[in-house]
Short mmCIF file of C-alpha atoms and ligand atoms in Angstrom, two decimals:
data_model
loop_
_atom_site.label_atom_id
_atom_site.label_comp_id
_atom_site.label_asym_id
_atom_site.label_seq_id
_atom_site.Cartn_x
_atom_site.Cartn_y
_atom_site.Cartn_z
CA UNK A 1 11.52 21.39 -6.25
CA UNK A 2 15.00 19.70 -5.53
CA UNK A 3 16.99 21.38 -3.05
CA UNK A 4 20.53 20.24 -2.09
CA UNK A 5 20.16 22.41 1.30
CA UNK A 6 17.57 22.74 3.65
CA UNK A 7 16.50 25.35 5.20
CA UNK A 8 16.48 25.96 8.87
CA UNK A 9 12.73 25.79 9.51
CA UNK A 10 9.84 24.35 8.00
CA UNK A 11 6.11 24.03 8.25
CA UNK A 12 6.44 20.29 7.89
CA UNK A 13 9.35 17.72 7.57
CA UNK A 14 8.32 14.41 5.51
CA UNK A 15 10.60 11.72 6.28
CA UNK A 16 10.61 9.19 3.92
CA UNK A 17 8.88 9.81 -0.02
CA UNK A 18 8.41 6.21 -0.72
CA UNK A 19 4.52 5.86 -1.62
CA UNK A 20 3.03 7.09 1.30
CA UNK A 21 5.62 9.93 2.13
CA UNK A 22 5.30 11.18 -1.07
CA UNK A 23 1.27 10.78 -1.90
CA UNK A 24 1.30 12.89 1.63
CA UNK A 25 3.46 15.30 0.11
CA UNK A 26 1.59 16.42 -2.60
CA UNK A 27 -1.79 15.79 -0.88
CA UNK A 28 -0.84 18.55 2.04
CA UNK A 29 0.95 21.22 -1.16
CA UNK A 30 -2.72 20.59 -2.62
CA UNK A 31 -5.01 21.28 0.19
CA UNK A 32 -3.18 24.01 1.64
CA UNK A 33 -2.12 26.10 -1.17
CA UNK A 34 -0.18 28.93 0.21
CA UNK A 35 3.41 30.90 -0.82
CA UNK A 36 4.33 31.09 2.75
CA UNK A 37 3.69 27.12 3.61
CA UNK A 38 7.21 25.26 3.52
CA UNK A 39 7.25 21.32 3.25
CA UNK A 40 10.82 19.52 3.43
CA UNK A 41 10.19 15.93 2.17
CA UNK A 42 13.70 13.94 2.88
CA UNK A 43 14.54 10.75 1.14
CA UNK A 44 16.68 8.43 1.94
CA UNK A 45 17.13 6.45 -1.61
CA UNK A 46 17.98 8.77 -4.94
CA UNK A 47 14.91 8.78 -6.94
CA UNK A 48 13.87 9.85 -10.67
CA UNK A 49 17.43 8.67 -11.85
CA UNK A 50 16.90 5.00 -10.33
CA UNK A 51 13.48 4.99 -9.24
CA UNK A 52 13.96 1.60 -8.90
CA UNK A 53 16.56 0.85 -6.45
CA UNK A 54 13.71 3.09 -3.89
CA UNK A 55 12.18 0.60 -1.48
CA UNK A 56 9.23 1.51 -2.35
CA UNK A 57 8.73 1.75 -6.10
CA UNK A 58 10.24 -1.64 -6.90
CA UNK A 59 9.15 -4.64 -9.23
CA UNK A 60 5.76 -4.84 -7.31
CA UNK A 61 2.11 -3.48 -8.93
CA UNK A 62 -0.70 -1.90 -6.28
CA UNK A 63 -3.95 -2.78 -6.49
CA UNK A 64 -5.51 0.94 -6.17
CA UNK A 65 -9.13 0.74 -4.61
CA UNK A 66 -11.67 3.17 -6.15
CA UNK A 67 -11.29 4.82 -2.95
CA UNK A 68 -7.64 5.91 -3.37
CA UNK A 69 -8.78 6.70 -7.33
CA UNK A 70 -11.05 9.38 -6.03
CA UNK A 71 -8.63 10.50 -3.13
CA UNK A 72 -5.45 11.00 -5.92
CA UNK A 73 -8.15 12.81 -8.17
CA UNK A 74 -8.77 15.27 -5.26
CA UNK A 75 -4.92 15.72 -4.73
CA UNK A 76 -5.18 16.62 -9.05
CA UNK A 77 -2.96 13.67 -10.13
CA UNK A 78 -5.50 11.10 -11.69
CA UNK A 79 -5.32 12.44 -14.98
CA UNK A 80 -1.69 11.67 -14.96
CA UNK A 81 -2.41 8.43 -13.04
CA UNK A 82 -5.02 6.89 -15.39
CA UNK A 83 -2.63 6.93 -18.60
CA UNK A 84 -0.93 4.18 -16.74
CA UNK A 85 -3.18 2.17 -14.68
CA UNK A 86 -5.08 -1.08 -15.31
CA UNK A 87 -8.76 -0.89 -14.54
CA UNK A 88 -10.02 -4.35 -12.33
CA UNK A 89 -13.69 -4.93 -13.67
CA UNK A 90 -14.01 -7.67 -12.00
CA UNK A 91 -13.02 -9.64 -8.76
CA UNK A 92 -13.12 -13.49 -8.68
CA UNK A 93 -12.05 -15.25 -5.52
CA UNK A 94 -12.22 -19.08 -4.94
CA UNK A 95 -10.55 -21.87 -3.36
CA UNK A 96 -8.45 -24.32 -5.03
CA UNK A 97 -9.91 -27.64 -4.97
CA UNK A 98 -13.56 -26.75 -3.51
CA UNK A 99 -16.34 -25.44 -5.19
CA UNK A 100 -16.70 -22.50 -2.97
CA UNK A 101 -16.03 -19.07 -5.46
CA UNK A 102 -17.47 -15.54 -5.75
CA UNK A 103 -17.25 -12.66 -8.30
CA UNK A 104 -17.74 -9.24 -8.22
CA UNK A 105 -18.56 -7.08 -10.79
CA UNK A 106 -18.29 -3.00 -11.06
CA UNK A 107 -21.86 -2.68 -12.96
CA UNK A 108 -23.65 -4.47 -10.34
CA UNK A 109 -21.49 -1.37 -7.71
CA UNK A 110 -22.44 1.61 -10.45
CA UNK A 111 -18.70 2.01 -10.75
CA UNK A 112 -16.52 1.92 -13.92
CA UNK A 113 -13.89 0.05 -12.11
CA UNK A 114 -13.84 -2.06 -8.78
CA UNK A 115 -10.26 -1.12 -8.20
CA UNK A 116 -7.23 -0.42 -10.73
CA UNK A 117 -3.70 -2.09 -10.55
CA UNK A 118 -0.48 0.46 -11.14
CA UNK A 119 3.16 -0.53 -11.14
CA UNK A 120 4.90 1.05 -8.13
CA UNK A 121 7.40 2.48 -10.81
CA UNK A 122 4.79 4.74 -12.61
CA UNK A 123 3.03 5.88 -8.97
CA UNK A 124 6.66 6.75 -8.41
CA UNK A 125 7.59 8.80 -11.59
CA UNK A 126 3.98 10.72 -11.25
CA UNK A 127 4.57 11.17 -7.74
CA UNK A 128 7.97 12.16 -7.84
CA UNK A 129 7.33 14.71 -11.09
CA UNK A 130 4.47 16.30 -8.98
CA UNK A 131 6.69 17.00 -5.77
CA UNK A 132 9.53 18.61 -8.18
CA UNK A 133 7.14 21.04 -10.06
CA UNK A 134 5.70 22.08 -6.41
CA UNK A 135 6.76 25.49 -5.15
CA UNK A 136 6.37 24.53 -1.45
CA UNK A 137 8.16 20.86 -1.43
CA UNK A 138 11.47 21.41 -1.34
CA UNK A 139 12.84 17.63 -1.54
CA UNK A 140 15.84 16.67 -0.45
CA UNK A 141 17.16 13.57 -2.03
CA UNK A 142 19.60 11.06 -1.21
CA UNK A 143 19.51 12.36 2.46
CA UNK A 144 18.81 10.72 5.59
CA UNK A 145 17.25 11.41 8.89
CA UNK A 146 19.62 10.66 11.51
CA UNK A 147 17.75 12.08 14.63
CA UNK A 148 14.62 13.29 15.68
CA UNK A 149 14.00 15.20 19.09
CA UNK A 150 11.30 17.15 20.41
CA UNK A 151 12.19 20.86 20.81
CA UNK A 152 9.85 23.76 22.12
CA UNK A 153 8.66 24.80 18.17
CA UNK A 154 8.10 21.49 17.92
CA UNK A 155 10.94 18.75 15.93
CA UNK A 156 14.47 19.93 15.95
CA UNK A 157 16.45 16.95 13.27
CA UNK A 158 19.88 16.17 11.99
CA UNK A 159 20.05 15.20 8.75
CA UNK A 160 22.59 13.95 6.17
CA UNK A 161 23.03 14.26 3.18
CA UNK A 162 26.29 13.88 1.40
CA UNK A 163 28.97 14.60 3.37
CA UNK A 164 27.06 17.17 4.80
CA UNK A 165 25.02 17.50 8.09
CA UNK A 166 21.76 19.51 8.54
CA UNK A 167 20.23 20.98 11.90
CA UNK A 168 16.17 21.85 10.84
CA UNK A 169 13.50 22.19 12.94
CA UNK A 170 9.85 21.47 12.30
CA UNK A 171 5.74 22.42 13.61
CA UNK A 172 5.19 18.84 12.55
CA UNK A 173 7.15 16.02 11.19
CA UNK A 174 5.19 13.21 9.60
CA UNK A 175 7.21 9.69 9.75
CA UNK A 176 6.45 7.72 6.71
CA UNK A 177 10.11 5.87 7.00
CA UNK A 178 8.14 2.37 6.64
CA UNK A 179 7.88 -0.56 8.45
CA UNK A 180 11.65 -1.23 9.80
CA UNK A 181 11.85 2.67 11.01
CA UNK A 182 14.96 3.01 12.86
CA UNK A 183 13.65 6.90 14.09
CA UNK A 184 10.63 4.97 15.73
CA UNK A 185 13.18 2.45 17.81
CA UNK A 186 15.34 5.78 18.78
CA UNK A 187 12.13 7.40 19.98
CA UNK A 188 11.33 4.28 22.03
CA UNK A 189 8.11 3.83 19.85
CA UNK A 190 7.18 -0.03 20.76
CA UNK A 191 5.63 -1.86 17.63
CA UNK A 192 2.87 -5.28 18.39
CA UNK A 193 4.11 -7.68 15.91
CA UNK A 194 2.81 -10.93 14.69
CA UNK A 195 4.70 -12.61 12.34
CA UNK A 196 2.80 -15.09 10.11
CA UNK A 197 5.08 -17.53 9.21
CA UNK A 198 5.05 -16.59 5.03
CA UNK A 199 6.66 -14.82 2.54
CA UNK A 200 4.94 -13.33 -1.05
CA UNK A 201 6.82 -14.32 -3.88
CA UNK A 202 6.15 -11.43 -6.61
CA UNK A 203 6.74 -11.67 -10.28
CA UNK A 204 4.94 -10.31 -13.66
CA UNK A 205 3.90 -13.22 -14.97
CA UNK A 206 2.78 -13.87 -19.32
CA UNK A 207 -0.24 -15.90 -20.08
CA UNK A 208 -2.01 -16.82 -22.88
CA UNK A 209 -5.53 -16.15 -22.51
CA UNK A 210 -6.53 -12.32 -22.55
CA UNK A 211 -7.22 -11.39 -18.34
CA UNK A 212 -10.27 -9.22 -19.63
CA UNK A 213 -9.77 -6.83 -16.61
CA UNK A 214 -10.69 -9.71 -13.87
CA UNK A 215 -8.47 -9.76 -10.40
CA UNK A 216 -8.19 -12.94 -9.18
CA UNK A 217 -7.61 -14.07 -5.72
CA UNK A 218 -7.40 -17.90 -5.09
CA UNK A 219 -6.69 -19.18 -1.67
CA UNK A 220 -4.54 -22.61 -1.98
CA UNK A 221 -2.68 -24.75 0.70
CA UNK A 222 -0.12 -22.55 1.20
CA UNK A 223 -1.67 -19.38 1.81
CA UNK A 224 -3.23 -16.99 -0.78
CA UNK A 225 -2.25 -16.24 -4.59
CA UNK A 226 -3.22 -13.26 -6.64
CA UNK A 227 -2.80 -12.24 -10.28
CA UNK A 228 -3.77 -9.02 -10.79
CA UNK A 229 -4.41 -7.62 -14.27
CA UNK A 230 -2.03 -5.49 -16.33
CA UNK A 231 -1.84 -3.63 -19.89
CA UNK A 232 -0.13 -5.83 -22.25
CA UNK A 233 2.72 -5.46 -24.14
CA UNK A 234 3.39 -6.42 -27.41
CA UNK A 235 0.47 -8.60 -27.59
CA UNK A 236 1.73 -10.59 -24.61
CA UNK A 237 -0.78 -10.85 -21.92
CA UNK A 238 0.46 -9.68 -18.69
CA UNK A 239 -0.53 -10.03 -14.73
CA UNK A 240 1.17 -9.24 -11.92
CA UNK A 241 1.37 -12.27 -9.34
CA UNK A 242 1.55 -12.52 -5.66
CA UNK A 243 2.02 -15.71 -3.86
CA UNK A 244 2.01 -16.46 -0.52
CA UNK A 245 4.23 -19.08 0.43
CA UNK A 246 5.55 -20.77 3.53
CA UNK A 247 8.70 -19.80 4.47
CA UNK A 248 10.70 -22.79 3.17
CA UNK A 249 8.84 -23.27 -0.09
CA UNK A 250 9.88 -19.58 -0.95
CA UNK A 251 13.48 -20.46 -0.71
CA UNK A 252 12.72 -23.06 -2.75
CA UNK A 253 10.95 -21.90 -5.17
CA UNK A 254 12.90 -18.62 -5.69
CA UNK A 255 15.97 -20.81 -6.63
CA UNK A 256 13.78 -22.76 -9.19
CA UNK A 257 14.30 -22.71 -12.89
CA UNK A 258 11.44 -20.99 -14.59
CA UNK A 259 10.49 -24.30 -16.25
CA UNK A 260 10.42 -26.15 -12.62
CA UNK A 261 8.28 -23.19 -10.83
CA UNK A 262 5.97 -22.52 -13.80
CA UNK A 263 4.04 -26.15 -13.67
CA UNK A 264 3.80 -25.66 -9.76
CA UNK A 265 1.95 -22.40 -10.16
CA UNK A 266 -0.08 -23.85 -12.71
CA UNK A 267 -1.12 -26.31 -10.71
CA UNK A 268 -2.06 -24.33 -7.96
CA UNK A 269 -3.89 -21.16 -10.22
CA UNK A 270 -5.68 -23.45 -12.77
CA UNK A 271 -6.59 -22.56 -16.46
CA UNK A 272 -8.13 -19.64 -15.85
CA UNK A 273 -5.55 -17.55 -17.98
CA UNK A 274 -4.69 -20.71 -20.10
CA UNK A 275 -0.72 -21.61 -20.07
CA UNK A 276 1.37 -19.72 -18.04
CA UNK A 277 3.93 -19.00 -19.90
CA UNK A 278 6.73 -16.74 -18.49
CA UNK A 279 7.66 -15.60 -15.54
CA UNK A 280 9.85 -12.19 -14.80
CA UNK A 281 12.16 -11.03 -12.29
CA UNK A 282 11.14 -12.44 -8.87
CA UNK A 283 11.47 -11.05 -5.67
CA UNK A 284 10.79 -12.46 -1.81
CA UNK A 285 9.17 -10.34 0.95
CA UNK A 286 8.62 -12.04 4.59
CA UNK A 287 5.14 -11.34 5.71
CA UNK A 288 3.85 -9.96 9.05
CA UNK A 289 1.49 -7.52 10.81
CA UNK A 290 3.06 -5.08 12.80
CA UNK A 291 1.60 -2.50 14.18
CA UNK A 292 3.37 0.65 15.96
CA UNK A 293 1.66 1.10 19.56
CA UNK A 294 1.50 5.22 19.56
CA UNK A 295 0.97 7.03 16.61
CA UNK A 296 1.18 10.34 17.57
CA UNK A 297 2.89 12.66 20.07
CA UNK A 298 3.34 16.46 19.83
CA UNK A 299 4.90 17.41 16.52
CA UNK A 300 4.90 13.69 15.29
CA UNK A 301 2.54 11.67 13.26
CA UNK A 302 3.36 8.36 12.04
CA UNK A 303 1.96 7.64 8.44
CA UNK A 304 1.96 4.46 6.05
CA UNK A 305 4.45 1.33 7.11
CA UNK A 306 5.88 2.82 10.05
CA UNK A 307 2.00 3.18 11.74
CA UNK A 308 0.69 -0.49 10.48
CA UNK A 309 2.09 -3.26 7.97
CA UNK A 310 -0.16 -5.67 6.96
CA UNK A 311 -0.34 -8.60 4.71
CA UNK A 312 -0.59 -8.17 0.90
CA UNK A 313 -3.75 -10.97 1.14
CA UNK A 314 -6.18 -8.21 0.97
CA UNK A 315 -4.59 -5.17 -1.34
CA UNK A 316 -5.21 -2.67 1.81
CA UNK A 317 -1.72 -1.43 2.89
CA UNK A 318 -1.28 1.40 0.42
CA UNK A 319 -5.40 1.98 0.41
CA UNK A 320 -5.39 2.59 4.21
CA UNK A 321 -2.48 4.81 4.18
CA UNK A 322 -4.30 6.81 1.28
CA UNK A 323 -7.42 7.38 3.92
CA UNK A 324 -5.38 7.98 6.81
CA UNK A 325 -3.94 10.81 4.54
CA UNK A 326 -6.61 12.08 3.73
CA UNK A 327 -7.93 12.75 6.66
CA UNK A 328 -4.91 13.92 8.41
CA UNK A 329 -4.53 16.30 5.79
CA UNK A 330 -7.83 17.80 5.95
CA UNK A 331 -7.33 17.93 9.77
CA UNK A 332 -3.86 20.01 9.20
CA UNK A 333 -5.75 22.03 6.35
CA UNK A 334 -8.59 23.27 9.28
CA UNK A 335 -5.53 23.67 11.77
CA UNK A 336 -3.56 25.82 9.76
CA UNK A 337 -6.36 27.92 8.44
CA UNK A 338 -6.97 28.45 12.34
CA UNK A 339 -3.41 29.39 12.89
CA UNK A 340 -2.84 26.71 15.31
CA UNK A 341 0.10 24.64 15.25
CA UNK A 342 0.28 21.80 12.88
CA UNK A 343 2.20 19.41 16.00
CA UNK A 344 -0.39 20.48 18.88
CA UNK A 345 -1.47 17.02 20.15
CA UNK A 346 -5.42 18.19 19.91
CA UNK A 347 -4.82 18.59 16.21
CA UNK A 348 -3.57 15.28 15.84
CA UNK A 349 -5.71 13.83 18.46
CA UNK A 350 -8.68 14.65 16.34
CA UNK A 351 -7.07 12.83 13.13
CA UNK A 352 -6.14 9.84 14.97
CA UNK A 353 -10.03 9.91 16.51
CA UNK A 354 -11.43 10.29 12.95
CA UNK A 355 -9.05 7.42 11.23
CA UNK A 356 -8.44 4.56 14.58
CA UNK A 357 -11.69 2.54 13.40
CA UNK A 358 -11.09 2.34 9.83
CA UNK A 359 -8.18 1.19 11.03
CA UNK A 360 -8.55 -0.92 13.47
CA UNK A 361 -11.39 -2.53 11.34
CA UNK A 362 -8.58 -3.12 8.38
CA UNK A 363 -6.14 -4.25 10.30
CA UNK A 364 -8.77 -7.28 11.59
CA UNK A 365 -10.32 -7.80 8.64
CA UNK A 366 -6.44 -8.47 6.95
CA UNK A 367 -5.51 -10.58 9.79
CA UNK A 368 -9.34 -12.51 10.02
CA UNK A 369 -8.62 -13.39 6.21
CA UNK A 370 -5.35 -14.50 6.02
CA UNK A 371 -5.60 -16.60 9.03
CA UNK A 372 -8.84 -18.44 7.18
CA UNK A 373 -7.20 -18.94 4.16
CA UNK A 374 -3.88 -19.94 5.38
CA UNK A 375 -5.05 -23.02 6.86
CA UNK A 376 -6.39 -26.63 5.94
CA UNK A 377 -8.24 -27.48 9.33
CA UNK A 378 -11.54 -28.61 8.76
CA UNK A 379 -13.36 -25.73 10.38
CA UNK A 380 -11.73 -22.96 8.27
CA UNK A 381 -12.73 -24.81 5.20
CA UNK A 382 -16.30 -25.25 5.79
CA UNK A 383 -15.99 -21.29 7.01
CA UNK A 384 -14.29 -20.48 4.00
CA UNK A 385 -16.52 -22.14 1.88
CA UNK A 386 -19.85 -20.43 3.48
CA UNK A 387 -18.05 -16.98 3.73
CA UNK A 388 -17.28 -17.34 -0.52
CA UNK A 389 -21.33 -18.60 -0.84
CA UNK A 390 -22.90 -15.96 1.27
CA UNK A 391 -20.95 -13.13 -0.76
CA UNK A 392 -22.60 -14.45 -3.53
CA UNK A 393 -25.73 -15.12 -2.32
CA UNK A 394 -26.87 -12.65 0.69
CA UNK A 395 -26.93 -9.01 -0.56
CA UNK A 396 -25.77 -7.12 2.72
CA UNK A 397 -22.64 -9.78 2.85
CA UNK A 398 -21.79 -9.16 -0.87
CA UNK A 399 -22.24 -5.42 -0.21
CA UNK A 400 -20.01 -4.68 2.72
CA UNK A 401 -17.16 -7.00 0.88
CA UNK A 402 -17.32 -4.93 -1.90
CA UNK A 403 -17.36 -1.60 -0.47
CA UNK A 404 -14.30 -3.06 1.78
CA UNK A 405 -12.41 -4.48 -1.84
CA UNK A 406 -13.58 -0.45 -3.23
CA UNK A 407 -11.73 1.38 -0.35
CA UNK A 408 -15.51 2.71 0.57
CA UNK A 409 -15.22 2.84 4.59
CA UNK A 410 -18.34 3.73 5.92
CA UNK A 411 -18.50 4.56 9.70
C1 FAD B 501 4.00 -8.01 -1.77
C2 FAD B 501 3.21 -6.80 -1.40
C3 FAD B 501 2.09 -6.44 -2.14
C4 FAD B 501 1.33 -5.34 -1.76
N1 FAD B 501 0.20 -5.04 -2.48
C5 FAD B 501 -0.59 -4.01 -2.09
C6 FAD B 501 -1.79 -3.71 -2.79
O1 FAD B 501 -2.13 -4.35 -3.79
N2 FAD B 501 -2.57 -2.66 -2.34
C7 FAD B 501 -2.21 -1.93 -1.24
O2 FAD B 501 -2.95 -1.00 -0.87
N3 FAD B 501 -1.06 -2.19 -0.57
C8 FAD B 501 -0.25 -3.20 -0.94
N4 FAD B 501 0.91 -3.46 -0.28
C9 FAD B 501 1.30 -2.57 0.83
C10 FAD B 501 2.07 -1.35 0.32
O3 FAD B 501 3.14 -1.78 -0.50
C11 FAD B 501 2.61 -0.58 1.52
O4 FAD B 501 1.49 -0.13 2.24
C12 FAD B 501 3.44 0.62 1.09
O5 FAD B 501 4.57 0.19 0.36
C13 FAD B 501 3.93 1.40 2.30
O6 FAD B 501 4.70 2.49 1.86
P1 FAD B 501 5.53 3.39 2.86
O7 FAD B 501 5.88 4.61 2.06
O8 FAD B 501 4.83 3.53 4.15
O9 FAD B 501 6.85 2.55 3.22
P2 FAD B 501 8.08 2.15 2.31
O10 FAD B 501 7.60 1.66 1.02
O11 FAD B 501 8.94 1.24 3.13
O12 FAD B 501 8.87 3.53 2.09
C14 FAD B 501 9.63 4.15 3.10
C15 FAD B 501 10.58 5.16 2.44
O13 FAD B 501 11.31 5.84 3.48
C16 FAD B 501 12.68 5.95 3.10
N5 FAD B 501 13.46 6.05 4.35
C17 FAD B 501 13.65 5.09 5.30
N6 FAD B 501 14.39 5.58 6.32
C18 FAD B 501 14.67 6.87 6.03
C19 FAD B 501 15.41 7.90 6.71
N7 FAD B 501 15.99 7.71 7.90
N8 FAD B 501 15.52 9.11 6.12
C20 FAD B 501 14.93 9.34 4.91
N9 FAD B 501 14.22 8.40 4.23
C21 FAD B 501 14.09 7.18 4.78
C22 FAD B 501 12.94 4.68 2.28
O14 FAD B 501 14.03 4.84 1.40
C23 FAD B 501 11.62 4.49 1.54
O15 FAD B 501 11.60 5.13 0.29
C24 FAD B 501 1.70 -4.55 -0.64
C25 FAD B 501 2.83 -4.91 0.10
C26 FAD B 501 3.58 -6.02 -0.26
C27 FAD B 501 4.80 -6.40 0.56
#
């Protein structure tokens, strides 16, 4: 429910409700299920109203894995979710200018879908409706966290909102702020951070040939380029693009006239979809990993952005985020059915054991991909070339890139 007060104490404070704030939201109010269990979820950006102006539920589309399908069915919102996704049947990757490609297909994986692409907008209305029907989420919305500082019950935080200013304490308080968190720089949280030099230039792009529910990823010499598939509209066939681009070409391609930028990403996608023939709204985002180097301490959990940001190359920002909730929130589920505090550092000790190599292995296998298909040196393309052949030709290969591409982390 909307509040325009908070109280003075709460279970759990969520700061942030971009995608991950929120999804963690409603995950926890589903898994523990109790009258007496108070979540404040604070947002800095008015939602519902203009959903769009929030960070995170902007122009751009997610590429869901099946993973985070079956996760969002256990929190009880696919139903709602599956009215406005796009399913991905199939995955083609290649590499312009060699003959090096490989596809994927869900029969081959017994799946009905590899993946499925949503608008951020429509994982923000569902996500947003489902925190304001909950009994337990109070959310609190345009309001910012100014402070956080350990207490003895565990957070005590000032927030604003209005021209008001809020004292509430916490058990926990999960930071899902994203990736320029000014809490984690006042708590003297250090991030690693590697920038890589691009920038993804995003747009919905119109075609001409149906997409037939086929992803595709093609690596080309600036870095990689995806067009996802989306429902049409009005007969016009529609995809949702993501370019990686070096930092000056993105400059100069998002001052371009759609009739100079069009041929250039024809060029550089091929035929595949036929002519390209419009392109929408664009929008720039500079590209890096950065990754936060503690991710717990008592009564604090980082979550989403704020832990890790990776590049888009791979779809796996959101996806990992989903897992890590997941599991935290079955680890807080066990806690709190034990009556144990939700911020003692053995609690979230134990999530951080169960999550750090699906992490860890994400986070490499991100970075391991974009630096092989950001680069023209001979070695990477003869690497590239046998990495796209042996996922089409040796079975374990094509199986562990597929379960990776499905969200399927197996331990
Ligand atoms: C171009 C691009 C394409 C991508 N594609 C994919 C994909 O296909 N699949 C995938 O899995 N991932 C993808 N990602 C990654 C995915 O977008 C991120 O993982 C996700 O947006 C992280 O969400 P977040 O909630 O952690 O952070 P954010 O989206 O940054 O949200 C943080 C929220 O916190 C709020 N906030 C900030 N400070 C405060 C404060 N002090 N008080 C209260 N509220 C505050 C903000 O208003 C915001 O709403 C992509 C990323 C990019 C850049």
């Amino acid at each position: 429910m909307r509040i325009q007060q908070p109280q003075d104490n709460y279970d759990l404070v969520v700061v942030g409700g971009g995608m991950v704030g929120a999804s963690f939201a409603c995950a926890i109010d589903h898994a523990i299920d109790k009258e007496n269990f108070s979540i404040l979820v604070v947002e800095a950006i008015a939602a519902s109203s203009s959903i769009s102006e929030q960070l995170s539920f902007d122009a751009r589309s997610t590429a869901l894995s099946f993973g985070s399908s079956r996760i969002f069915d256990n929190m009880g919102l696919w139903e709602q979710l599956a009215d406005v996704v796009t399913a991905i049947k199939e995955i083609h990757v290649s590499d312009r200018g060699r003959l090096g490609s490989s596809h994927l297909h869900h029969a081959e994986h017994g799946v009905d879908a590899l993946g499925y692409v949503i608008e951020n907008k429509a994982l923000g209305v569902v996500l947003n409706s489902a925190m304001e029907s909950s009994h337990s989420i109070q959310l609190l919305c345009p309001a910012s966290i100014l402070t956080i500082k350990p207490d003895a019950a565990g957070m005590a935080l000032q927030i604003e909102s209005g021209s008001e200013s809020y004292s509430v304490n916490a058990s926990l308080v999960v930071l899902a702020d994203g990736g320029k968190s000014p809490i984690c720089s006042q708590l003297g949280i250090d991030r690693t951070v590697e920038q890589y030099s691009q920038h993804a230039l995003i747009a919905n792009i119109a075609f001409e040939k149906p997409h037939n529910n086929i992803a595709f990823e093609r690596f080309t010499d600036t870095g990689p380029l995806a067009v996802l598939p989306l429902e049409s509209i009005d007969q016009c066939n529609r995809g949702s693009l993501v370019w990686t681009l070096t930092t000056e070409q993105s400059a100069e391609f998002a001052a371009m006239s759609e009739d100079e930028l069009l041929p250039r990403l024809q060029q550089r996608f091929g035929n595949r979809l036929g002519r390209l023939q419009q392109l929408g709204e664009r929008f720039i985002y500079p590209l890096s990993l950065s990754v936060a180097k503690e991710q717990i301490r008592p009564g604090l959990v980082l979550l989403g952005n704020v832990a890790h940001t990776l590049h888009p190359v791979a779809g796996q920002g959101l996806n990992l985020a989903l897992r890590d909730t997941q599991v935290l929130v079955s680890v807080l589920q066990k806690a709190f059915s034990q009556a144990r505090s939700l911020g003692e550092m053995s609690v979230l000790q134990e999530y951080l054991e169960q999550q750090e190599m699906d992490q860890a292995q994400t986070i490499n296998f991100t970075h391991y991909i974009t630096q092989l298909f950001s680069s023209n040196s001979t070695a990477k393309t003869w690497l590239r070339k046998f990495g796209l052949l042996s996922i089409d030709l040796i079975p374990s290969i094509r199986k562990s890139f597929a379960e990776r591409a499905m969200g399927l982390f197996s331990k």
